[in-house]
mmCIF file of C-alpha atoms in Angstrom:
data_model
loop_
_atom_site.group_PDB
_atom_site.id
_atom_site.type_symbol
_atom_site.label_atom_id
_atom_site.label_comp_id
_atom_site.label_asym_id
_atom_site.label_seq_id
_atom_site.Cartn_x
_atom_site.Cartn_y
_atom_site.Cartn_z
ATOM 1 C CA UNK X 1068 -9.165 -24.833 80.082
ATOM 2 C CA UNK X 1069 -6.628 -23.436 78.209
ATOM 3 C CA UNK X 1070 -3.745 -24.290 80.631
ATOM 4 C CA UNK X 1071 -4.175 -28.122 80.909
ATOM 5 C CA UNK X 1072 -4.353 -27.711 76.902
ATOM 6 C CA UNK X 1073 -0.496 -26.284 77.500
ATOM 7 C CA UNK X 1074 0.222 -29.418 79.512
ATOM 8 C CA UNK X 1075 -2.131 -31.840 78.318
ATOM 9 C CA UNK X 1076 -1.766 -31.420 74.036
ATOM 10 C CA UNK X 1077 2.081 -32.189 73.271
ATOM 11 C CA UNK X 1078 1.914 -35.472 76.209
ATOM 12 C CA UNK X 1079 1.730 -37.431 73.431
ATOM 13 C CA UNK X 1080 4.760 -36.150 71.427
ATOM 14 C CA UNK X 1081 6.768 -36.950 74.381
ATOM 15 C CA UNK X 1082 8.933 -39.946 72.640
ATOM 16 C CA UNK X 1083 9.023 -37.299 69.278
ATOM 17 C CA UNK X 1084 10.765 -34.266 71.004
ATOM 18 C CA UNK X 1085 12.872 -36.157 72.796
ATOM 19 C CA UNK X 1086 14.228 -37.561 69.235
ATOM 20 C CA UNK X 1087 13.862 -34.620 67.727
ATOM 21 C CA UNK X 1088 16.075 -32.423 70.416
ATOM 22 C CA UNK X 1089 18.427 -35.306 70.999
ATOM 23 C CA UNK X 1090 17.653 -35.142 74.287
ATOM 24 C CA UNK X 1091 16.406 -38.063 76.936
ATOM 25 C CA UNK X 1092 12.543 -38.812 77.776
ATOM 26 C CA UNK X 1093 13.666 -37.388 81.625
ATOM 27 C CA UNK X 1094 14.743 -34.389 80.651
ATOM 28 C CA UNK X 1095 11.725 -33.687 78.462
ATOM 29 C CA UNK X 1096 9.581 -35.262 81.510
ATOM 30 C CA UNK X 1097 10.880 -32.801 82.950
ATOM 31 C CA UNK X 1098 9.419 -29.868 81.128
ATOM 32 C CA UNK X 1099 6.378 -30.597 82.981
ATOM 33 C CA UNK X 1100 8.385 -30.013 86.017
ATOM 34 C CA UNK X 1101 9.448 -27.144 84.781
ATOM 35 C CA UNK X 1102 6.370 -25.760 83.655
ATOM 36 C CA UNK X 1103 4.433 -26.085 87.366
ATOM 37 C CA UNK X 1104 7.228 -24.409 89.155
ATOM 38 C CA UNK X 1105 6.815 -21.709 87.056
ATOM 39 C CA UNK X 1106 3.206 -21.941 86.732
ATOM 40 C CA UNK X 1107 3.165 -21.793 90.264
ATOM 41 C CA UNK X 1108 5.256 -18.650 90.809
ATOM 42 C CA UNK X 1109 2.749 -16.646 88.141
ATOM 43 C CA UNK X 1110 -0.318 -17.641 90.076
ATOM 44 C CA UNK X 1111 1.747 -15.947 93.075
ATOM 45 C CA UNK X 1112 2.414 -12.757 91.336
ATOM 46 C CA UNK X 1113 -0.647 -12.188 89.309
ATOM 47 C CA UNK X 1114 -3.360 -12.460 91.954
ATOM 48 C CA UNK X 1115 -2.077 -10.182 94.557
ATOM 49 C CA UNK X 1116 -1.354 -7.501 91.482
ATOM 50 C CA UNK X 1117 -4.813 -8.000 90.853
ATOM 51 C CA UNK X 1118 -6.068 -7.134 94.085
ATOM 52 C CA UNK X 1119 -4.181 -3.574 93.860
ATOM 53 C CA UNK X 1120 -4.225 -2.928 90.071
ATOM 54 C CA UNK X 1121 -7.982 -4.819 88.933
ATOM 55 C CA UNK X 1122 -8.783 -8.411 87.306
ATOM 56 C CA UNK X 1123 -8.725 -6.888 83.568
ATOM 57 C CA UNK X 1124 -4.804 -5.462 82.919
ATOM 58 C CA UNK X 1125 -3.224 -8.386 84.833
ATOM 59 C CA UNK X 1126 -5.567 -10.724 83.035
ATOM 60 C CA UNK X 1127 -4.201 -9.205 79.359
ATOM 61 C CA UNK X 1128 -0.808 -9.799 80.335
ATOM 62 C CA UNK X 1129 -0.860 -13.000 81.274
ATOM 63 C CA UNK X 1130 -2.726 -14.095 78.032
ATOM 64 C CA UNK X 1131 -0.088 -12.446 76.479
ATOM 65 C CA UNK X 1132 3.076 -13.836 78.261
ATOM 66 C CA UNK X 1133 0.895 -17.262 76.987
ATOM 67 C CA UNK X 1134 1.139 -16.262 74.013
ATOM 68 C CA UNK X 1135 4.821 -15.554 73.586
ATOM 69 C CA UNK X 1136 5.709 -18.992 75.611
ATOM 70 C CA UNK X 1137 3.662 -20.915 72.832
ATOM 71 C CA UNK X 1138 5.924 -19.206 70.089
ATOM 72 C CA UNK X 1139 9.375 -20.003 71.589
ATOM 73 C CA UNK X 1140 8.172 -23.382 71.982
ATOM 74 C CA UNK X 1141 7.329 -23.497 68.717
ATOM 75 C CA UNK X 1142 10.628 -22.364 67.189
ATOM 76 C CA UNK X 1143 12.856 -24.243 69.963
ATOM 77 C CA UNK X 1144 15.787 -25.477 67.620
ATOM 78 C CA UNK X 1145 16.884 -27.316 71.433
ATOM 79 C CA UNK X 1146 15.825 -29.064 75.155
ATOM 80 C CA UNK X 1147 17.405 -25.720 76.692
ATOM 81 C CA UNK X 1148 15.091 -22.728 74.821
ATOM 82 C CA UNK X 1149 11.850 -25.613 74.480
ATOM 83 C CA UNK X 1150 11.972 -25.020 78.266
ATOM 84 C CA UNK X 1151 12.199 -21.054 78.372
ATOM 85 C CA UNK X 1152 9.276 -21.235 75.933
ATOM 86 C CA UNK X 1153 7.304 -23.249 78.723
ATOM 87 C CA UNK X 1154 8.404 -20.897 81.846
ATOM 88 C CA UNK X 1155 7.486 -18.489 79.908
ATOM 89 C CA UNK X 1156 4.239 -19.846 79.317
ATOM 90 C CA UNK X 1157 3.810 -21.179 82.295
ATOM 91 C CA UNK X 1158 4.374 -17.338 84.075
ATOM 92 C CA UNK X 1159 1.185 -16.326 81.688
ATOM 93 C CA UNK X 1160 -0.694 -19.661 82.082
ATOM 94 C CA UNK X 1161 -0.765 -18.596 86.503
ATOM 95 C CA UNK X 1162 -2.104 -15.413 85.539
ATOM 96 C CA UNK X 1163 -5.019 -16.887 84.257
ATOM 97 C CA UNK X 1164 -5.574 -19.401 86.378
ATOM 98 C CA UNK X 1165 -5.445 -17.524 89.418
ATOM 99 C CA UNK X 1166 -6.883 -14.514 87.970
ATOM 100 C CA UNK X 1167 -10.419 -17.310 86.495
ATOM 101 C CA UNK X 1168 -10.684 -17.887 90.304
ATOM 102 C CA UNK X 1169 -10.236 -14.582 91.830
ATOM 103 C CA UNK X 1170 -13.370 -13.611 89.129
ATOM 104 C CA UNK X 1171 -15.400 -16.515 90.449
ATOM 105 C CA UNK X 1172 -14.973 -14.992 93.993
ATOM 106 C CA UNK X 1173 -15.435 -11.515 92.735
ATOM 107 C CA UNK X 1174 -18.963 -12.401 90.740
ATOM 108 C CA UNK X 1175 -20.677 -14.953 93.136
ATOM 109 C CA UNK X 1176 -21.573 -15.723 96.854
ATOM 110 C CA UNK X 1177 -20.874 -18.669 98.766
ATOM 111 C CA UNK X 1178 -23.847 -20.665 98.197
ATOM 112 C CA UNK X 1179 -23.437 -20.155 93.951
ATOM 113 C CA UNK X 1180 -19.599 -20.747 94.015
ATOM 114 C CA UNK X 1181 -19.470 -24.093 94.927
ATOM 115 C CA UNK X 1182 -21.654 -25.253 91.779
ATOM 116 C CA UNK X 1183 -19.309 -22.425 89.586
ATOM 117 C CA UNK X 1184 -15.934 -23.477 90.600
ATOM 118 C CA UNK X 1185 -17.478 -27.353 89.805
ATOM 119 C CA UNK X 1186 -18.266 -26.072 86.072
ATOM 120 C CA UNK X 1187 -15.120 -24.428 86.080
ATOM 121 C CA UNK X 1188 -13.238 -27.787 86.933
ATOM 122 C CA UNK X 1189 -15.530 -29.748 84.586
ATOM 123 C CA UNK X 1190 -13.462 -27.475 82.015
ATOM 124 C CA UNK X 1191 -10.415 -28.511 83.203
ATOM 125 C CA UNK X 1192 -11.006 -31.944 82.890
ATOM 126 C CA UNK X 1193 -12.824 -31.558 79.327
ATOM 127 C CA UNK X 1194 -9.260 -30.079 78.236
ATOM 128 C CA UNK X 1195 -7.090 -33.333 79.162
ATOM 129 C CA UNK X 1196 -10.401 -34.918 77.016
ATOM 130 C CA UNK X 1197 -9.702 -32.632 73.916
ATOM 131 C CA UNK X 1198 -6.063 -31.811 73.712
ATOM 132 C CA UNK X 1199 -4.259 -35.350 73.526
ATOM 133 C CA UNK X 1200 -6.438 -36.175 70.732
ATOM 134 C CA UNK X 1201 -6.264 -33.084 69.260
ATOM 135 C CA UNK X 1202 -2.067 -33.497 69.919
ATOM 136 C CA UNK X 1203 -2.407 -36.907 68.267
ATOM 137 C CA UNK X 1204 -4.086 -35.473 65.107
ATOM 138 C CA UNK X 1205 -1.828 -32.703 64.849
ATOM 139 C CA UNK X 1206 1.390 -35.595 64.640
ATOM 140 C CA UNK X 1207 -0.962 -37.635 62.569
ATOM 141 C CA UNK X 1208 0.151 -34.728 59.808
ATOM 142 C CA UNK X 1209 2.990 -32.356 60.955
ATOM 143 C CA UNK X 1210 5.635 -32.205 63.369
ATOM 144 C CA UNK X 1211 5.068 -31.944 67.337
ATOM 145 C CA UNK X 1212 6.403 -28.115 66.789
ATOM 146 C CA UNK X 1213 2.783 -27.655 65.804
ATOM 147 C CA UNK X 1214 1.008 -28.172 68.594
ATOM 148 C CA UNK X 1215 2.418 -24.668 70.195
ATOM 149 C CA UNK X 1216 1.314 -23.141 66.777
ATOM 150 C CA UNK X 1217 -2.564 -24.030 67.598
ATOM 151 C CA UNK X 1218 -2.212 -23.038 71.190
ATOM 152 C CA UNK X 1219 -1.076 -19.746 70.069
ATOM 153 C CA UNK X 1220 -3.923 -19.696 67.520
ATOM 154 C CA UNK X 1221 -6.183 -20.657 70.679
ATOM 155 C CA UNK X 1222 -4.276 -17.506 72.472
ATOM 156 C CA UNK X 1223 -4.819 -15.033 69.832
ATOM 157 C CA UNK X 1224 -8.493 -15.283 70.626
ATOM 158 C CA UNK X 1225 -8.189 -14.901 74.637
ATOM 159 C CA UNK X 1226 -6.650 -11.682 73.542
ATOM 160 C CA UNK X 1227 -9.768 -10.786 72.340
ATOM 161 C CA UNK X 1228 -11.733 -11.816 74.832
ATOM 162 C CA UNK X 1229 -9.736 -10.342 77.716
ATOM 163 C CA UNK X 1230 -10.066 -7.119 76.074
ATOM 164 C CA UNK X 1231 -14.055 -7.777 76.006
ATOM 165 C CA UNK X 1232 -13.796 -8.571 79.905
ATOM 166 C CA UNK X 1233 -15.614 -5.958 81.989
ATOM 167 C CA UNK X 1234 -13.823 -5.679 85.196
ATOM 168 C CA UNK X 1235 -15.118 -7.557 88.147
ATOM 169 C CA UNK X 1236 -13.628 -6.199 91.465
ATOM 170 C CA UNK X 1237 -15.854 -3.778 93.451
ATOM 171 C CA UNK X 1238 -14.064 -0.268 93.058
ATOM 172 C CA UNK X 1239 -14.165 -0.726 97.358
ATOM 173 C CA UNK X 1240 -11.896 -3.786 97.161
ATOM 174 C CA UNK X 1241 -8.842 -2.375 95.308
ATOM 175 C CA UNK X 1242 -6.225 -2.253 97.622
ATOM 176 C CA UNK X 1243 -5.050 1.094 98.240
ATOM 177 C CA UNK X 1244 -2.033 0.082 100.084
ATOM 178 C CA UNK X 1245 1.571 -0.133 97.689
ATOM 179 C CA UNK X 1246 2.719 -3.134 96.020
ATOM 180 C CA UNK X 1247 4.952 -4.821 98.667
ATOM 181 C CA UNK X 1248 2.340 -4.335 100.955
ATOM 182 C CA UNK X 1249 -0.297 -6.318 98.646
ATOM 183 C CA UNK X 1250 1.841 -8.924 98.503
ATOM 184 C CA UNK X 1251 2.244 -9.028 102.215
ATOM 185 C CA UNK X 1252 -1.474 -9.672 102.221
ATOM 186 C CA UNK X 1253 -0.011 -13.330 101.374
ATOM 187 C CA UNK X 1254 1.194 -14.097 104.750
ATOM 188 C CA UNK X 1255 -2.167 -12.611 106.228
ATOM 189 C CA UNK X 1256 -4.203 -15.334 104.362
ATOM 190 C CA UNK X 1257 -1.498 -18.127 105.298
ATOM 191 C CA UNK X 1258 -1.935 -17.516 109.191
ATOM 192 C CA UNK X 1259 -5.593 -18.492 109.203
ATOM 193 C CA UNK X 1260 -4.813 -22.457 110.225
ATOM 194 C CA UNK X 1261 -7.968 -24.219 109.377
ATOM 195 C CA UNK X 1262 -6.853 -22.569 105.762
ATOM 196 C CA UNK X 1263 -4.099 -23.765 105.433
ATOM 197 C CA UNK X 1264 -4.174 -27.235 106.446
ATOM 198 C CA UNK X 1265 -6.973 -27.729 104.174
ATOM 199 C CA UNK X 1266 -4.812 -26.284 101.492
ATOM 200 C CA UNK X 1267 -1.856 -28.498 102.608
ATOM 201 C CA UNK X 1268 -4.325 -31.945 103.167
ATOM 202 C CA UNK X 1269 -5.622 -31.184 99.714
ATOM 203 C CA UNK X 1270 -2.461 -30.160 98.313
ATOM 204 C CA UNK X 1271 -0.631 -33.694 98.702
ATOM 205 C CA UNK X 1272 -3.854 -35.689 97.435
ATOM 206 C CA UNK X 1273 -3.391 -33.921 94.321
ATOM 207 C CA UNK X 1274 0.145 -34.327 93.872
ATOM 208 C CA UNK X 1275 -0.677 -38.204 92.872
ATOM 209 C CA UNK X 1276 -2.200 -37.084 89.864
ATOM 210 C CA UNK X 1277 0.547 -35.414 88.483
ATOM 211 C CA UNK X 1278 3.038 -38.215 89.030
ATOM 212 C CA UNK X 1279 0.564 -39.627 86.298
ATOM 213 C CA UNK X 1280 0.767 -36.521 84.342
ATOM 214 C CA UNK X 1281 4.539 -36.973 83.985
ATOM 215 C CA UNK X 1282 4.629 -40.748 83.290
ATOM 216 C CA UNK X 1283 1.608 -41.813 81.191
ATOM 217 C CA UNK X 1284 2.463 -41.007 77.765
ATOM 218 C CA UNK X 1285 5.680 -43.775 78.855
ATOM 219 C CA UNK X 1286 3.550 -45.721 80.627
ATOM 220 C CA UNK X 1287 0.960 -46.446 77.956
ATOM 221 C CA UNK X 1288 3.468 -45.845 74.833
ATOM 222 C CA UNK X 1289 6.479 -47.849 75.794
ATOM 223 C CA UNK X 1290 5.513 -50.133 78.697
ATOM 224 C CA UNK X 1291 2.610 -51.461 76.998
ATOM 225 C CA UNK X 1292 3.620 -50.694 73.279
ATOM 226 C CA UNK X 1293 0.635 -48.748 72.324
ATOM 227 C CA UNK X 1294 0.602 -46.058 69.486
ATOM 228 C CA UNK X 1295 0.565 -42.001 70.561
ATOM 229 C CA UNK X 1296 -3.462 -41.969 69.201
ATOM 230 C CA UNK X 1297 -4.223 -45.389 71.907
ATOM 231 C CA UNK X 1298 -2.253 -43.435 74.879
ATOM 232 C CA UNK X 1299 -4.745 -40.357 73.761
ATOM 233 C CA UNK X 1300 -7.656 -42.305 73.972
ATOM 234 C CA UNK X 1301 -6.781 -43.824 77.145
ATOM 235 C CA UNK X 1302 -5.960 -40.355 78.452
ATOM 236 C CA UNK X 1303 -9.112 -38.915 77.136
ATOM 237 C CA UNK X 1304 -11.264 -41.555 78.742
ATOM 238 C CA UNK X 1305 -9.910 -41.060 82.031
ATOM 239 C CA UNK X 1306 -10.486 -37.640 81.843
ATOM 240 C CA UNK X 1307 -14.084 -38.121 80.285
ATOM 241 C CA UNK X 1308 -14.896 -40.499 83.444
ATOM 242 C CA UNK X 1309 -13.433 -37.728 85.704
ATOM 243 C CA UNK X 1310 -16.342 -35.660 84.699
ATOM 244 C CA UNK X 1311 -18.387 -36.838 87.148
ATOM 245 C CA UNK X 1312 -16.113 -35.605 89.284
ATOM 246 C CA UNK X 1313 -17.502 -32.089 89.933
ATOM 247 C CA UNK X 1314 -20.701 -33.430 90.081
ATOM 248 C CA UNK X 1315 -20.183 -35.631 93.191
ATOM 249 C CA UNK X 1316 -18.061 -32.246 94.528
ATOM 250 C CA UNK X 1317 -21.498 -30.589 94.523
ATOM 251 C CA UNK X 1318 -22.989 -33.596 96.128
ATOM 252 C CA UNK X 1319 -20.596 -33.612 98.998
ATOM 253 C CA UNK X 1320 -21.234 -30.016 99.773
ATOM 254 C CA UNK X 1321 -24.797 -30.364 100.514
ATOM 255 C CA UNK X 1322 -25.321 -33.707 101.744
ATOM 256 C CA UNK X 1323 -21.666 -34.313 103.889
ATOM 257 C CA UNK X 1324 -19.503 -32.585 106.258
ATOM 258 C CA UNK X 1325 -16.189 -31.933 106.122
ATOM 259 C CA UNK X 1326 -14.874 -34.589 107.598
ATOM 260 C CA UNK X 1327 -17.369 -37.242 105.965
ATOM 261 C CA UNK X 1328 -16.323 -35.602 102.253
ATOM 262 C CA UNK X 1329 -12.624 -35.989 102.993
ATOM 263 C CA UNK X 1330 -12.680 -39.449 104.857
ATOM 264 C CA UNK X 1331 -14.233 -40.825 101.223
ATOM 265 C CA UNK X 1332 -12.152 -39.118 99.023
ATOM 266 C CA UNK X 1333 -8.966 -40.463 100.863
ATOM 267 C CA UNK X 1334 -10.827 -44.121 100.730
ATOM 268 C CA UNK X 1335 -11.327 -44.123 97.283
ATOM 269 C CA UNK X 1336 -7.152 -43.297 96.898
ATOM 270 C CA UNK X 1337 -6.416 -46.035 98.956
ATOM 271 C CA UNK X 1338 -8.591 -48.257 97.161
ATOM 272 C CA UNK X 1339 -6.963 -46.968 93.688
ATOM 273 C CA UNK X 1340 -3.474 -47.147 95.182
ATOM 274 C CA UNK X 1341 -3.248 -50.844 96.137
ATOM 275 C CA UNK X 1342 -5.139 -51.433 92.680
ATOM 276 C CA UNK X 1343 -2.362 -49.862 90.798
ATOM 277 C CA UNK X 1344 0.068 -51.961 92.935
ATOM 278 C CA UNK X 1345 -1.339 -55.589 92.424
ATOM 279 C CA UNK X 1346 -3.084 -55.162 88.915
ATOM 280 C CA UNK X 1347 -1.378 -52.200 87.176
ATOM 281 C CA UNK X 1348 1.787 -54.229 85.202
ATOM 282 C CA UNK X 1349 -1.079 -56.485 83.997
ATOM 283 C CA UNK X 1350 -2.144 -54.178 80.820
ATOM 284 C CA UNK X 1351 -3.474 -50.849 79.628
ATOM 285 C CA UNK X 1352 -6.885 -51.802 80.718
ATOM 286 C CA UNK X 1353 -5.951 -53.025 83.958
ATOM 287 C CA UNK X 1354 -3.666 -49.825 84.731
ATOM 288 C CA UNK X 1355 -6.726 -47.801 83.276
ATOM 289 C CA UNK X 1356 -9.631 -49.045 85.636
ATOM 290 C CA UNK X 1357 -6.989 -49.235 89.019
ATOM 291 C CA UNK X 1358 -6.133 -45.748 88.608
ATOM 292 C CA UNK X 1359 -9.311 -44.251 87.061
ATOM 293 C CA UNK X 1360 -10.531 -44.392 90.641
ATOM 294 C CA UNK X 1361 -8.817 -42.080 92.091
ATOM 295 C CA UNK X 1362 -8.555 -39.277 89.170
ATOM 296 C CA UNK X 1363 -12.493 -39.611 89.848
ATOM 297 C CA UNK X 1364 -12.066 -38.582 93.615
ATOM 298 C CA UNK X 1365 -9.312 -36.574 92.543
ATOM 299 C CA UNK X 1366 -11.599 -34.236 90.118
ATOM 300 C CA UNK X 1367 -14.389 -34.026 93.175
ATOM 301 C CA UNK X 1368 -12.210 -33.406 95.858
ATOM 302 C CA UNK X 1369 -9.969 -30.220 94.443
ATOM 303 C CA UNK X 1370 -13.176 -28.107 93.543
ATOM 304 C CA UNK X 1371 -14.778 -29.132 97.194
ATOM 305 C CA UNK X 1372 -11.536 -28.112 98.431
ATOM 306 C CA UNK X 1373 -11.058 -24.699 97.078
ATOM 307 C CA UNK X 1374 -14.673 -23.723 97.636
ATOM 308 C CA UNK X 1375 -14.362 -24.317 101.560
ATOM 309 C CA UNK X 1376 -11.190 -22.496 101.342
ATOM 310 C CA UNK X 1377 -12.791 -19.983 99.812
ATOM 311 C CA UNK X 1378 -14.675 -19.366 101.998
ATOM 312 C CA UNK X 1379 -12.510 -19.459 105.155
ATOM 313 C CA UNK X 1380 -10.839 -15.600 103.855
ATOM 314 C CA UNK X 1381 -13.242 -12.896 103.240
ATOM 315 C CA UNK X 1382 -11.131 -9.964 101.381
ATOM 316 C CA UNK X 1383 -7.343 -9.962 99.744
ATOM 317 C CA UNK X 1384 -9.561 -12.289 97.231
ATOM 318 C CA UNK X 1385 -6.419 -12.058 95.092
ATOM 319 C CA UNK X 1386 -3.967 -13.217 97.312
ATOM 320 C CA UNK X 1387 -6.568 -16.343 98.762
ATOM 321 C CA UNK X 1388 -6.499 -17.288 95.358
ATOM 322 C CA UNK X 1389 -3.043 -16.915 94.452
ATOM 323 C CA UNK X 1390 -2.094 -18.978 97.650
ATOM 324 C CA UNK X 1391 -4.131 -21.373 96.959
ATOM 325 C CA UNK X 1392 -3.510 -22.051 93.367
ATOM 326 C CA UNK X 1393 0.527 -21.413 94.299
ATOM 327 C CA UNK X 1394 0.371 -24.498 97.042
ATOM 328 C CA UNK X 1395 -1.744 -26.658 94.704
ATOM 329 C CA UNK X 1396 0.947 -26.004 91.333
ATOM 330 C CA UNK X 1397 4.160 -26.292 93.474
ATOM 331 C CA UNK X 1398 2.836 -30.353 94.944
ATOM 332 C CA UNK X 1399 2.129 -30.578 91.339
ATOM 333 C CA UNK X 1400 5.546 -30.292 90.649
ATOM 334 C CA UNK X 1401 6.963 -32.121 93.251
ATOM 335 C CA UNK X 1402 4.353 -35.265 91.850
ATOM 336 C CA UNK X 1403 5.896 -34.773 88.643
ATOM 337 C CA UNK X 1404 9.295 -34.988 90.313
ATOM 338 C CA UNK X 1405 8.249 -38.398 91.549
ATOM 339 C CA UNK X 1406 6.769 -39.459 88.362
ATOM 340 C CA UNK X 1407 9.686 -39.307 86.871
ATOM 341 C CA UNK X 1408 12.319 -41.035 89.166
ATOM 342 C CA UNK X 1409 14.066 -43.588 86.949
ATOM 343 C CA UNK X 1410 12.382 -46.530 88.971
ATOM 344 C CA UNK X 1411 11.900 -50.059 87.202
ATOM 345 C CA UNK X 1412 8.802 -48.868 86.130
ATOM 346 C CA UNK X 1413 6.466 -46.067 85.289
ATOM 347 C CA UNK X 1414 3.885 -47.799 86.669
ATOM 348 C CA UNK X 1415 5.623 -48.646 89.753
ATOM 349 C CA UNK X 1416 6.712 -44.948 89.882
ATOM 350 C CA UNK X 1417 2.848 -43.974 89.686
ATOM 351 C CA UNK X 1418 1.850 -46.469 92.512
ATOM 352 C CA UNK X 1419 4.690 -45.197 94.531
ATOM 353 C CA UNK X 1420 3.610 -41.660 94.038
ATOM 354 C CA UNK X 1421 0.275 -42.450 94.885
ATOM 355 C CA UNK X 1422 1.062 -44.032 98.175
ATOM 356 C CA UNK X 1423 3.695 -41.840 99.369
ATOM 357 C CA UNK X 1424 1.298 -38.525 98.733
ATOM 358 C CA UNK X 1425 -2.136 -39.750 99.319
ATOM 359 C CA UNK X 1426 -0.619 -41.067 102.906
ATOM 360 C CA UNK X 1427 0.824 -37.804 103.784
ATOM 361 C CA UNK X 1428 -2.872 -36.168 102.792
ATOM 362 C CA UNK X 1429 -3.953 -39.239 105.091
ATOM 363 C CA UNK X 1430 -1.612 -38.374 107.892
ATOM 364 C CA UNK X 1431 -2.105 -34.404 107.934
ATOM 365 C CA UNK X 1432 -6.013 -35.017 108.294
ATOM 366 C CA UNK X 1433 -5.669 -37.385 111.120
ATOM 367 C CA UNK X 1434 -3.272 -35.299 113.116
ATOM 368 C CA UNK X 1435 -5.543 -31.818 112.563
ATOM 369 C CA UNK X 1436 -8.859 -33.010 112.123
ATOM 370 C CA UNK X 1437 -9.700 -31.647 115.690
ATOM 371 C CA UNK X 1438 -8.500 -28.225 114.483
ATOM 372 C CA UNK X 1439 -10.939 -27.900 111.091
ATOM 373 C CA UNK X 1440 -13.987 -30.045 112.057
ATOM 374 C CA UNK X 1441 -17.222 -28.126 110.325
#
């Protein structure tokens, strides 16, 4: 939860650092950007650490590398050291969210994960709930600069709690080989193909979602005029409706096949997509109910979609996980690229995004569905 709080809480201040670092609404779009790269690269180095070194150490840092990011941010006097404070963060914010997973794995068998890693998204969709409108509040009453002050309030206490964690990995599991060769272990998981074009299928339907990431505090705050507390309710809403999300992941594990599961979530995009298209620049509302569609798939398809990878690797639990949370951040980043081309609109931008990465998700599945039918 606590890393779509790091993306999710200052959205709404986006307009208000930009003023306030004399900088444009790009370049602060592109702290996002920024962010998921580096996101991306500490999911890649925590979880094969933690296959040689234990879930518990690697789990401390990375709550405190968090921590620090949140400070820096928080004392940024410019655009330049704003963005350090979120690599920074972001390095920490991998740790953990490669590190949750790798637990998951660790703590339950295959026929209890899928159900787990659906609670575990349900929290990262009650986050994008909470955060913008606890971001509003906090610019309701002080400066944007705040928001990093009760994320590292929030941090403080995963500090504790890390240091409460009783470590997970059987003692059998550690790798006993050294640290280059853990991270080799990367390139073992990779071969497996039926892994990895799931990851890459997956990987591009998810990148739509954070085109929307990157443009909707613009879309809904200076396309359509509303205030930063309406784009935070909109926000919230969507992610409130994306709740049942994990529940219809569940669903499609027991009662559809791969193929069936994957052939509906890519439906429901396409439906969404040409939504966005014809009835997006209409209003709020209308932008709302075209794209909620497919941030509902969206949310059911990404924990269906790790649990069948999951499943594909037995051992180097840390390095499945890394890779898969690594391929997953880094199309996140290249959505929020796309989200923030300077385009006529931002809503044109998101229905371009949509359409350009939903149909490469579309197109990878057609050409290797005879390689990863189940």
């Amino acid at each position: 939860m606590t890393a779509p709080l790091a993306t999710d809480m200052y959205l709404p201040a986006f307009p208000s650092i930009a003023q306030d670092l004399n900088t444009t609404s790009s370049l602060v779009s592109m702290t996002l950007v920024v962010f998921n790269v580096f996101l991306a690269f500490g999911v890649l180095l925590f979880g094969p650490i933690s296959d040689k070194f234990g879930r518990k150490k690697p789990l401390l840092w990375s709550v405190v590398l968090y921590g620090v990011g949140n400070f820096v941010c928080f004392i940024a006097p410019d655009i330049w050291i704003f963005i350090l404070g979120r690599v920074v963060q972001a390095f920490g914010g991998g740790g953990m969210i490669s590190l949750s997973l790798a637990i998951v794995k660790d703590s339950y068998g295959s026929k209890q994960r899928g159900s787990i890693i659906a609670v575990l998204q349900s929290f990262t969709i009650i986050g994008p709930v909470i955060a913008p409108l606890l971001g509003a509040a906090v610019l309701m009453v002080v400066s944007w600069r705040y928001v990093f002050l009760v994320l590292l309030a929030i941090t403080l206490l995963e500090i504790v709690m890390s240091i409460m964690y009783q470590e997970s990995i059987p003692k059998n599991e550690i790798n006993k080989g050294s640290v280059l060769a853990t991270f080799g272990r990367i390139f073992v998981v990779a071969k497996n193909k039926k892994f990895s074009l799931i990851l890459v299928i997956a990987s591009f339907y998810f990148a739509a979602f954070f085109a929307y990431l990157a443009s909707g505090s613009f879309i809904y705050e200076e396309f359509f005029g509303l205030s930063e507390t309406e784009f935070s309710l909109f926000f919230a809403l969507n992610a409130v409706l994306s709740l049942a999300g994990p529940t219809i992941s569940v669903w499609m594990g027991r009662k559809l096949s791969l193929r069936s599961s994957i052939n509906f979530t890519m439906i429901l995009g396409f439906i969404s997509t040409v939504c966005v298209f014809i009835f997006g620049h209409m209003s709020p509302v209308a932008f709302f109910i075209s794209f909620v569609i497919y941030a509902i798939a969206n949310s059911a398809f990404r924990p269906y979609a790790t649990n069948i990878l999951l499943d594909l690797h037995e051992g180097d639990t840390g390095s499945a996980t890394a890779l898969i949370n690594f391929i997953f951040t880094m199309f996140g980043a290249l959505g929020m690229v796309a989200g923030s081309l300077p385009l006529p609109s931002y809503v044109l931008c998101v229905a371009i995004s949509m359409l350009f990465f939903i149909g490469l998700s579309a197109i990878v599945w057609v050409l290797s569905v005879r390689y990863i039918r189940k």
